[in-house]
Coordinates of C-alpha atoms and ligand atoms in Angstrom, one line a residue:
X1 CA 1.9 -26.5 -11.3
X2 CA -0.4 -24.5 -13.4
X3 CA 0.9 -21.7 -15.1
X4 CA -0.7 -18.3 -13.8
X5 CA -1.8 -15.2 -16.1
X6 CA 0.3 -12.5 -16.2
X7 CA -2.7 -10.5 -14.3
X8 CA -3.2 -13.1 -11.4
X9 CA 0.8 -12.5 -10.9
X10 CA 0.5 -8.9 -10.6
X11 CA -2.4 -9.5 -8.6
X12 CA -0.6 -11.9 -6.4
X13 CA 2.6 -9.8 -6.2
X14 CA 0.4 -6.9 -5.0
X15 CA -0.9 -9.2 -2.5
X16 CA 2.0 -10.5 -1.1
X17 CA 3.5 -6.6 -1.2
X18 CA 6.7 -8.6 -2.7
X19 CA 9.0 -7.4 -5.0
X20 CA 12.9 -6.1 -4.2
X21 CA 14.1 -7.7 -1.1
X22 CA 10.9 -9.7 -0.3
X23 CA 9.3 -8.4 2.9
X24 CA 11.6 -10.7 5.3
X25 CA 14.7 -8.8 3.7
X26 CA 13.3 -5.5 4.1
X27 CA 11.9 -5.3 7.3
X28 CA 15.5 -6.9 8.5
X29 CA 17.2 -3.9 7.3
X30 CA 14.9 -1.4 9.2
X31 CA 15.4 -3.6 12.5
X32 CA 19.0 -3.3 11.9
X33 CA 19.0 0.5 11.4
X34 CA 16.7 0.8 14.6
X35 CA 19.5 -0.2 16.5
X36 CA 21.8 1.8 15.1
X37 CA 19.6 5.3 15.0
X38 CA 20.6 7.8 17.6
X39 CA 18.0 8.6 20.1
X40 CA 17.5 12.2 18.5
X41 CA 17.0 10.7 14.9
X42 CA 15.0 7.8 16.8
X43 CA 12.7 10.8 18.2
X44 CA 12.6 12.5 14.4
X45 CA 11.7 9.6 12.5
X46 CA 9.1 8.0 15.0
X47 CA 7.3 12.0 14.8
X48 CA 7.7 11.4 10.8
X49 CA 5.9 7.9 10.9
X50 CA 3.5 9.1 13.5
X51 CA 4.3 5.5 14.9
X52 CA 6.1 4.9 18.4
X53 CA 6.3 1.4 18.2
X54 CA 9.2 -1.1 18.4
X55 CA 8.8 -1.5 14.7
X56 CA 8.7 1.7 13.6
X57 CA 10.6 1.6 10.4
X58 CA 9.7 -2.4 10.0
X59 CA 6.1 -1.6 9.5
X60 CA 6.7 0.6 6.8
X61 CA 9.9 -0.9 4.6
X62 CA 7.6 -2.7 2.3
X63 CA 5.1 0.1 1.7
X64 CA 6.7 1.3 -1.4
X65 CA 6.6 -2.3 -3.0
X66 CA 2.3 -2.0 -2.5
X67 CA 2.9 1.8 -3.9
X68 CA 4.1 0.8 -7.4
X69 CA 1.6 -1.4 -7.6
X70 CA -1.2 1.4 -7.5
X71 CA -2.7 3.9 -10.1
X72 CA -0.9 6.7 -8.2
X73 CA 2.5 5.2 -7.2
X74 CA 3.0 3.6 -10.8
X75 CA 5.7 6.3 -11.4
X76 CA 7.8 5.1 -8.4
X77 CA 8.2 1.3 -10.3
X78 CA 12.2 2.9 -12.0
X79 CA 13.1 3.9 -8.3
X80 CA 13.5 0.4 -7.1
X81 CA 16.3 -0.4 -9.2
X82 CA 19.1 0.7 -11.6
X83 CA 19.7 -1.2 -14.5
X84 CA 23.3 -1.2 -15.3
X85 CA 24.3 -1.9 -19.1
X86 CA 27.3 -4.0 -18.5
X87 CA 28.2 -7.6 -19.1
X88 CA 28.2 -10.2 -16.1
X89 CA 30.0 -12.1 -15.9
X90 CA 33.0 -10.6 -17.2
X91 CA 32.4 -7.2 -16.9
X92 CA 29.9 -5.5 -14.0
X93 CA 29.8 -1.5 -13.5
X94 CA 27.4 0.9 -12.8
X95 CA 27.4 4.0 -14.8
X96 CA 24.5 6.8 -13.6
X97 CA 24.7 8.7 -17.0
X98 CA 24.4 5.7 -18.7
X99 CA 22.0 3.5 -16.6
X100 CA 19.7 6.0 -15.2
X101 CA 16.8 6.7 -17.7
X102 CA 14.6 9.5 -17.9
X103 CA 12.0 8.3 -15.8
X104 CA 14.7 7.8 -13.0
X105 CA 16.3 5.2 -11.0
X106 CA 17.2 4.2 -7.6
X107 CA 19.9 6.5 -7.4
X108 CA 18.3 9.6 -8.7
X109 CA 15.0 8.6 -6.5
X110 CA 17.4 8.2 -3.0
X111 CA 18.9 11.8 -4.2
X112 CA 15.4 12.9 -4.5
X113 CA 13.8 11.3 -1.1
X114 CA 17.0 13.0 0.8
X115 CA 16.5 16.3 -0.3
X116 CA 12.4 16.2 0.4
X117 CA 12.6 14.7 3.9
X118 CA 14.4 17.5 5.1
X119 CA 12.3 20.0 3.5
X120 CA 10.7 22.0 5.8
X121 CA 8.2 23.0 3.2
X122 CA 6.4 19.6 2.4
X123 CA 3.6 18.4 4.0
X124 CA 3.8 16.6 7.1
X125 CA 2.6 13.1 4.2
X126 CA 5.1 14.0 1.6
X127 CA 7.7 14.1 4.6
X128 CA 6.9 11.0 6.1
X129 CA 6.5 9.4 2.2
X130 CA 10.1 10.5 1.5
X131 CA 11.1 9.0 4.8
X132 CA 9.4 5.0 3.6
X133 CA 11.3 5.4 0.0
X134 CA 14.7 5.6 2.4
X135 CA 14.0 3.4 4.5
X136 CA 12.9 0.4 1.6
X137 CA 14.9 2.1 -1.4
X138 CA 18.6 2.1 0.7
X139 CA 17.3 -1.8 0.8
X140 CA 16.8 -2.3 -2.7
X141 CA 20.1 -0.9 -3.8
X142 CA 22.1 -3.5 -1.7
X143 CA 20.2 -6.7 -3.7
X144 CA 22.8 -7.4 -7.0
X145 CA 19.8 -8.0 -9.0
X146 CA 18.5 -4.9 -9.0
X147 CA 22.0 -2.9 -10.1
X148 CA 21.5 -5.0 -13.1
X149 CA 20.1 -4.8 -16.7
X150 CA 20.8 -8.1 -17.5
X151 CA 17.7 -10.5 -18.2
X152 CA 15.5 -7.9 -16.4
X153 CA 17.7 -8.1 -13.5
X154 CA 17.0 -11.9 -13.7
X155 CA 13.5 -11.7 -13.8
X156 CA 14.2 -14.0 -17.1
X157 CA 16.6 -16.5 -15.5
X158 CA 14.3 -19.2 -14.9
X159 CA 15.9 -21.6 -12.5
X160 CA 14.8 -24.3 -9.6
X161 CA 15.3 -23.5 -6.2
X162 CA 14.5 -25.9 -3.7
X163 CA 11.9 -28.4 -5.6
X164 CA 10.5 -25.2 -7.5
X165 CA 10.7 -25.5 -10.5
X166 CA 9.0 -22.2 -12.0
X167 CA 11.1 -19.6 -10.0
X168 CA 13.8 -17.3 -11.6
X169 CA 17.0 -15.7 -10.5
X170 CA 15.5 -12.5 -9.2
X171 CA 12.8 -13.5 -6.8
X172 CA 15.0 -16.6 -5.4
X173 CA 17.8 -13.6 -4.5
X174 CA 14.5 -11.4 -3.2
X175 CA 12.6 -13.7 -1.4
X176 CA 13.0 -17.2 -1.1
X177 CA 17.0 -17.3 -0.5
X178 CA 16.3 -14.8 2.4
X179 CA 13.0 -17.0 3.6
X180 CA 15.2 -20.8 2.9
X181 CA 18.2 -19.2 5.7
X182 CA 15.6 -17.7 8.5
X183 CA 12.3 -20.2 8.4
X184 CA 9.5 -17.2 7.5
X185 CA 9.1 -14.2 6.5
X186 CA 7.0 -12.3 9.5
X187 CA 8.1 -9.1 11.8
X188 CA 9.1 -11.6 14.6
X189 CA 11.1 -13.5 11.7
X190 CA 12.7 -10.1 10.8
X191 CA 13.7 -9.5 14.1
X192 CA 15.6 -12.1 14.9
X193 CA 17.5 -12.4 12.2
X194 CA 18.3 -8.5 12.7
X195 CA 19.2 -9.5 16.4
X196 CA 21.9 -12.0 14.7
X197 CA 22.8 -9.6 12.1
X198 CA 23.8 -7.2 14.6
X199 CA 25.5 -9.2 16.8
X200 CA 27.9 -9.8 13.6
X201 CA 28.4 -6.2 12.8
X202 CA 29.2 -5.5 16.8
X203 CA 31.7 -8.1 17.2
X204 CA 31.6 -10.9 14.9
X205 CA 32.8 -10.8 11.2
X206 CA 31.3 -7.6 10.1
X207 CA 33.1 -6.0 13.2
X208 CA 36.2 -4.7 11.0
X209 CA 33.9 -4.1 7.4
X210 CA 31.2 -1.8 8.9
X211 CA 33.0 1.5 9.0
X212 CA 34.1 0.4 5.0
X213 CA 29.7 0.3 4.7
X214 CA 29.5 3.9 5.2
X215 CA 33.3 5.6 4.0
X216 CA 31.5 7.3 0.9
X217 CA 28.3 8.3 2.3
X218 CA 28.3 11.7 2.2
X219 CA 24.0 13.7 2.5
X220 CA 25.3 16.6 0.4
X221 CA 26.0 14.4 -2.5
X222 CA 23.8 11.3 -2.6
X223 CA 23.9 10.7 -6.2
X224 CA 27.7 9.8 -5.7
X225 CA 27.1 8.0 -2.3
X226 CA 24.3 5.7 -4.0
X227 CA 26.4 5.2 -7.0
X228 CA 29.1 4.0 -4.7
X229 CA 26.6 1.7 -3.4
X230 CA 25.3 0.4 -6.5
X231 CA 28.5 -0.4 -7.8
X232 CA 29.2 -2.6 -4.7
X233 CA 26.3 -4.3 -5.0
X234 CA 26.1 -4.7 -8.5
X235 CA 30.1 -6.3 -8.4
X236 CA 28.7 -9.2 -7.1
X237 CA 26.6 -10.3 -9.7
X238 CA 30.0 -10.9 -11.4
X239 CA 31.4 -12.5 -8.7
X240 CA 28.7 -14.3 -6.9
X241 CA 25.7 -14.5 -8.4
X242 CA 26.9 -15.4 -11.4
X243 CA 30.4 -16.0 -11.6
X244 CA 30.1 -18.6 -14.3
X245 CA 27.2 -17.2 -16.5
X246 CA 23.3 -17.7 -16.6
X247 CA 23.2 -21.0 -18.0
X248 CA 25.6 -22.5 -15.6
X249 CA 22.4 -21.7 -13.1
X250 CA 20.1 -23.8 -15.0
X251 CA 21.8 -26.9 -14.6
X252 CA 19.6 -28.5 -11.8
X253 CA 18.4 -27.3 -8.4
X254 CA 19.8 -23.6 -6.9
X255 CA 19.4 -25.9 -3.3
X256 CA 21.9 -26.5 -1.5
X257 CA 24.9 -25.9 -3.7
X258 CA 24.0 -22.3 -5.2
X259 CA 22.7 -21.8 -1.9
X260 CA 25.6 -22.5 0.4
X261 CA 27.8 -20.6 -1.6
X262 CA 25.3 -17.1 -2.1
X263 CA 24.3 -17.3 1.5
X264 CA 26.9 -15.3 3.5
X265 CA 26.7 -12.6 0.6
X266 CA 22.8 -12.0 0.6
X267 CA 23.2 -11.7 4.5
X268 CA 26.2 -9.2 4.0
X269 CA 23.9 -7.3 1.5
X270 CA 21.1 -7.3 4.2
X271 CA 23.5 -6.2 7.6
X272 CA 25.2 -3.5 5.3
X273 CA 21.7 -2.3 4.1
X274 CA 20.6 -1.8 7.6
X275 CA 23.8 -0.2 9.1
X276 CA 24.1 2.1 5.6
X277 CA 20.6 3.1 6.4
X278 CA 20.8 4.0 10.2
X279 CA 24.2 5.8 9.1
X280 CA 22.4 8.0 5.9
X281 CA 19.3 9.0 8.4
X282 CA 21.5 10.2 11.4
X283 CA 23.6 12.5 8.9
X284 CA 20.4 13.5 7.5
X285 CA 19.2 14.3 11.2
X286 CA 22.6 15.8 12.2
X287 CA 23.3 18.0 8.8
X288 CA 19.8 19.2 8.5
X289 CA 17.2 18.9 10.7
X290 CA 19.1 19.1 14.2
X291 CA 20.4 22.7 12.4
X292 CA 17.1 23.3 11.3
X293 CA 15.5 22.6 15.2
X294 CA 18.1 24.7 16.3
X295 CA 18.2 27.8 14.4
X296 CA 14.6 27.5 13.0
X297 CA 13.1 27.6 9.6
X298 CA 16.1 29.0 7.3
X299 CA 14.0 29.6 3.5
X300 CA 17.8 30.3 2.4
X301 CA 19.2 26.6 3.2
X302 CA 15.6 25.1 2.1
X303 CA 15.9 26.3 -1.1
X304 CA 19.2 25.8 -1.9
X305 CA 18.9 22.2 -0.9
X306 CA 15.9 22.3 -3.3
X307 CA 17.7 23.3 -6.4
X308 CA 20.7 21.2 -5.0
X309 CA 18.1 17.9 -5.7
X310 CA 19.6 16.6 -8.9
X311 CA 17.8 15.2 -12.0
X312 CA 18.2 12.2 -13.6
X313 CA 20.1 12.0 -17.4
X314 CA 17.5 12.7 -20.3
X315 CA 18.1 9.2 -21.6
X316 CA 15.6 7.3 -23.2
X317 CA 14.3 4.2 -20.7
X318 CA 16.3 1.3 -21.6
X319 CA 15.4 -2.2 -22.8
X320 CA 15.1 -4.2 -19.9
X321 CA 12.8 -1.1 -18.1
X322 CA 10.8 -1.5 -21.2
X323 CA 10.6 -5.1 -20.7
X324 CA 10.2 -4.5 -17.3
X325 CA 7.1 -2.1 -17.9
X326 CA 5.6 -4.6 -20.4
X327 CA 5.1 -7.0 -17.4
X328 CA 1.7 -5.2 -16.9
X329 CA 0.2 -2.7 -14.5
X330 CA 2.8 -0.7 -14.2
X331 CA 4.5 -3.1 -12.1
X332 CA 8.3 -3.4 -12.7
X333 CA 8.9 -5.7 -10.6
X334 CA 9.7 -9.8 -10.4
X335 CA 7.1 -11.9 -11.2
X336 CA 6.8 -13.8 -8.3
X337 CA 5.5 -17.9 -8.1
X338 CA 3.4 -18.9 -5.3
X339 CA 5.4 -20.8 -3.2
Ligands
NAG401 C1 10.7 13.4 -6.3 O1 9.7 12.9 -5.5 C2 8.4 13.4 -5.8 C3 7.4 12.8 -4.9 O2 7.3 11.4 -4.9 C4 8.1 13.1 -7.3 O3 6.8 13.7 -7.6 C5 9.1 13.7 -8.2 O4 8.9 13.3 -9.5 C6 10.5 13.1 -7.8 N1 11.6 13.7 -8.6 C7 12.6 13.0 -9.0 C8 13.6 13.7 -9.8 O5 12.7 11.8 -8.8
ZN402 ZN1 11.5 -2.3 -4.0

């Protein structure tokens, strides 16, 4: 294989609209909180998206991965991840004072997004641009890799996977784990493994975990309700993605053994992302705007929700954001092969 520039990557990244859950993964989790929307939060967010379609939230749960990738979205690259300073294997937490630099994180940038889409004041664009971050950021948070610091959330873990031998840890988890279990990675792909996905969480295994999914998510206090998140997610690295340590990984090929035993977890990761999401936008709907329909435009809520929106810790951006900057046009994300 030849070995790309680090421009024709970020080119081909941009292309592909990868990065975070790779597009299969993402548009998964909006099928799955389609179902799961009621009809009045249905209504609100198909206004929002100006889009009435079947796919309403599918269509646009990659967007933010093409937004980092321009001149104007560059700022948004910190919001796809949190990069928790801890120690997999032996010791995983998440710590928002500690992890959350300056120029923000996932948690401070879901805080953010809640806050604005129920803003009556922002434009009908800003609305609907809060409205994608949710919809692809409550995605990104439930993916180990990106609740973790370690080797720029394995960015630097190059590993095999499947006869490839110039993939690492990050984009397999991403991308090609995801597109190995379900055979592609296009809207029709997405939907059926959504349709299986739900069928799990209605009465298969995830029947008696779901309600667990959604116990701390609470709209007037999203940094702690992401954080909680976070620090489920990012428990697994220690425990399943990679229980034994990085080098353990590099052994030989990810397929099948790696594979069959990460499998049930990255669906898990995917069916709780879509239920958490369907859950956070109908108490969004219910707290906020359903009030706001009903008693109209109230300046004194708006702008105490405003000054509610809370702002990240002044900490300098750590090493593996710096790292993860260095990568090149602003693009923090994995560095993805061509498959
Ligand atoms: C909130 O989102 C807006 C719009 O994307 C952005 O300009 C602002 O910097 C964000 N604030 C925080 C604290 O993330
Ligand atoms: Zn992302």
């Amino acid at each position: 294989m030849y070995t790309p520039t680090a421009s024709l990557l970020v080119g081909l990244a941009a292309l592909k609209g990868a990065s975070a859950w790779g597009t299969l993964g993402h548009a998964t989790i909006a099928y799955i909180a389609q179902n799961y929307l009621t009809d009045a939060t249905e209504a609100w967010a198909k206004k929002v998206l100006s889009d009435t379609s079947t796919s309403y939230l599918a269509n646009v749960a990659s967007w933010a991965d093409t937004y980092r990738t321009t001149a104007a979205g560059k700022f948004s690259a910190p919001y796809h991840y949190i990069d928790a300073n801890d120690s997999p294997p032996t010791t995983c937490n998440v710590n928002y004072a500690r992890d959350c630099t300056s120029s923000g994180c996932s948690i401070s940038a879901i805080s953010n997004y809640t806050q604005r889409v129920a803003d009556a004041r922002l434009s009908a664009a800003n609305t609907a641009e809060a409205l994608k971050f949710l919809v692809h950021l409550l995605g990104d948070i439930t993916q180990p890799l990106h609740d973790e610091a370690l080797d720029t959330g394995g960015n630097d873990i190059k590993v095999t996977f499947d006869g490839y031998t110039s993939d690492n840890l990050h984009s397999d988890w991403d991308t090609y784990i995801p597109q190995k279990k379900v055979g592609g990675s296009s809207l029709a792909d997405a939907q059926s493994w959504a349709t299986t996905l739900i069928a799990s969480i209605d009465s298969g295994s995830y029947k008696s975990l779901a309600s667990s999914w959604v116990a701390k998510s609470n709209v007037n206090d999203a940094v702690t309700s992401a954080t909680a998140w976070a620090t489920d997610a990012n428990a697994l690295v220690c425990s399943v993605v990679m229980p034994d340590g990085v080098a353990a990984l590099q052994k030989g090929d990810l397929y099948p053994t790696y594979y069959n035993k990460v499998i049930p977890t990255v669906e898990l990761q995917i069916a709780k992302g879509g239920y958490r999401l369907a859950d956070w936008l109908n108490k969004i709907y219910s707290a906020n705007i359903a009030k706001r329909d009903l008693e109209g435009y109230s300046e004194e809520l708006v702008s105490r929700m405003a000054e509610a929106a809370p702002l990240p810790p002044a900490n300098r951006p750590s090493k593996a954001q710096l790292a993860r900057e260095a990568y090149g046009g602003g693009c923090g994300c994995d560095r993805h092969e061509k498959h």
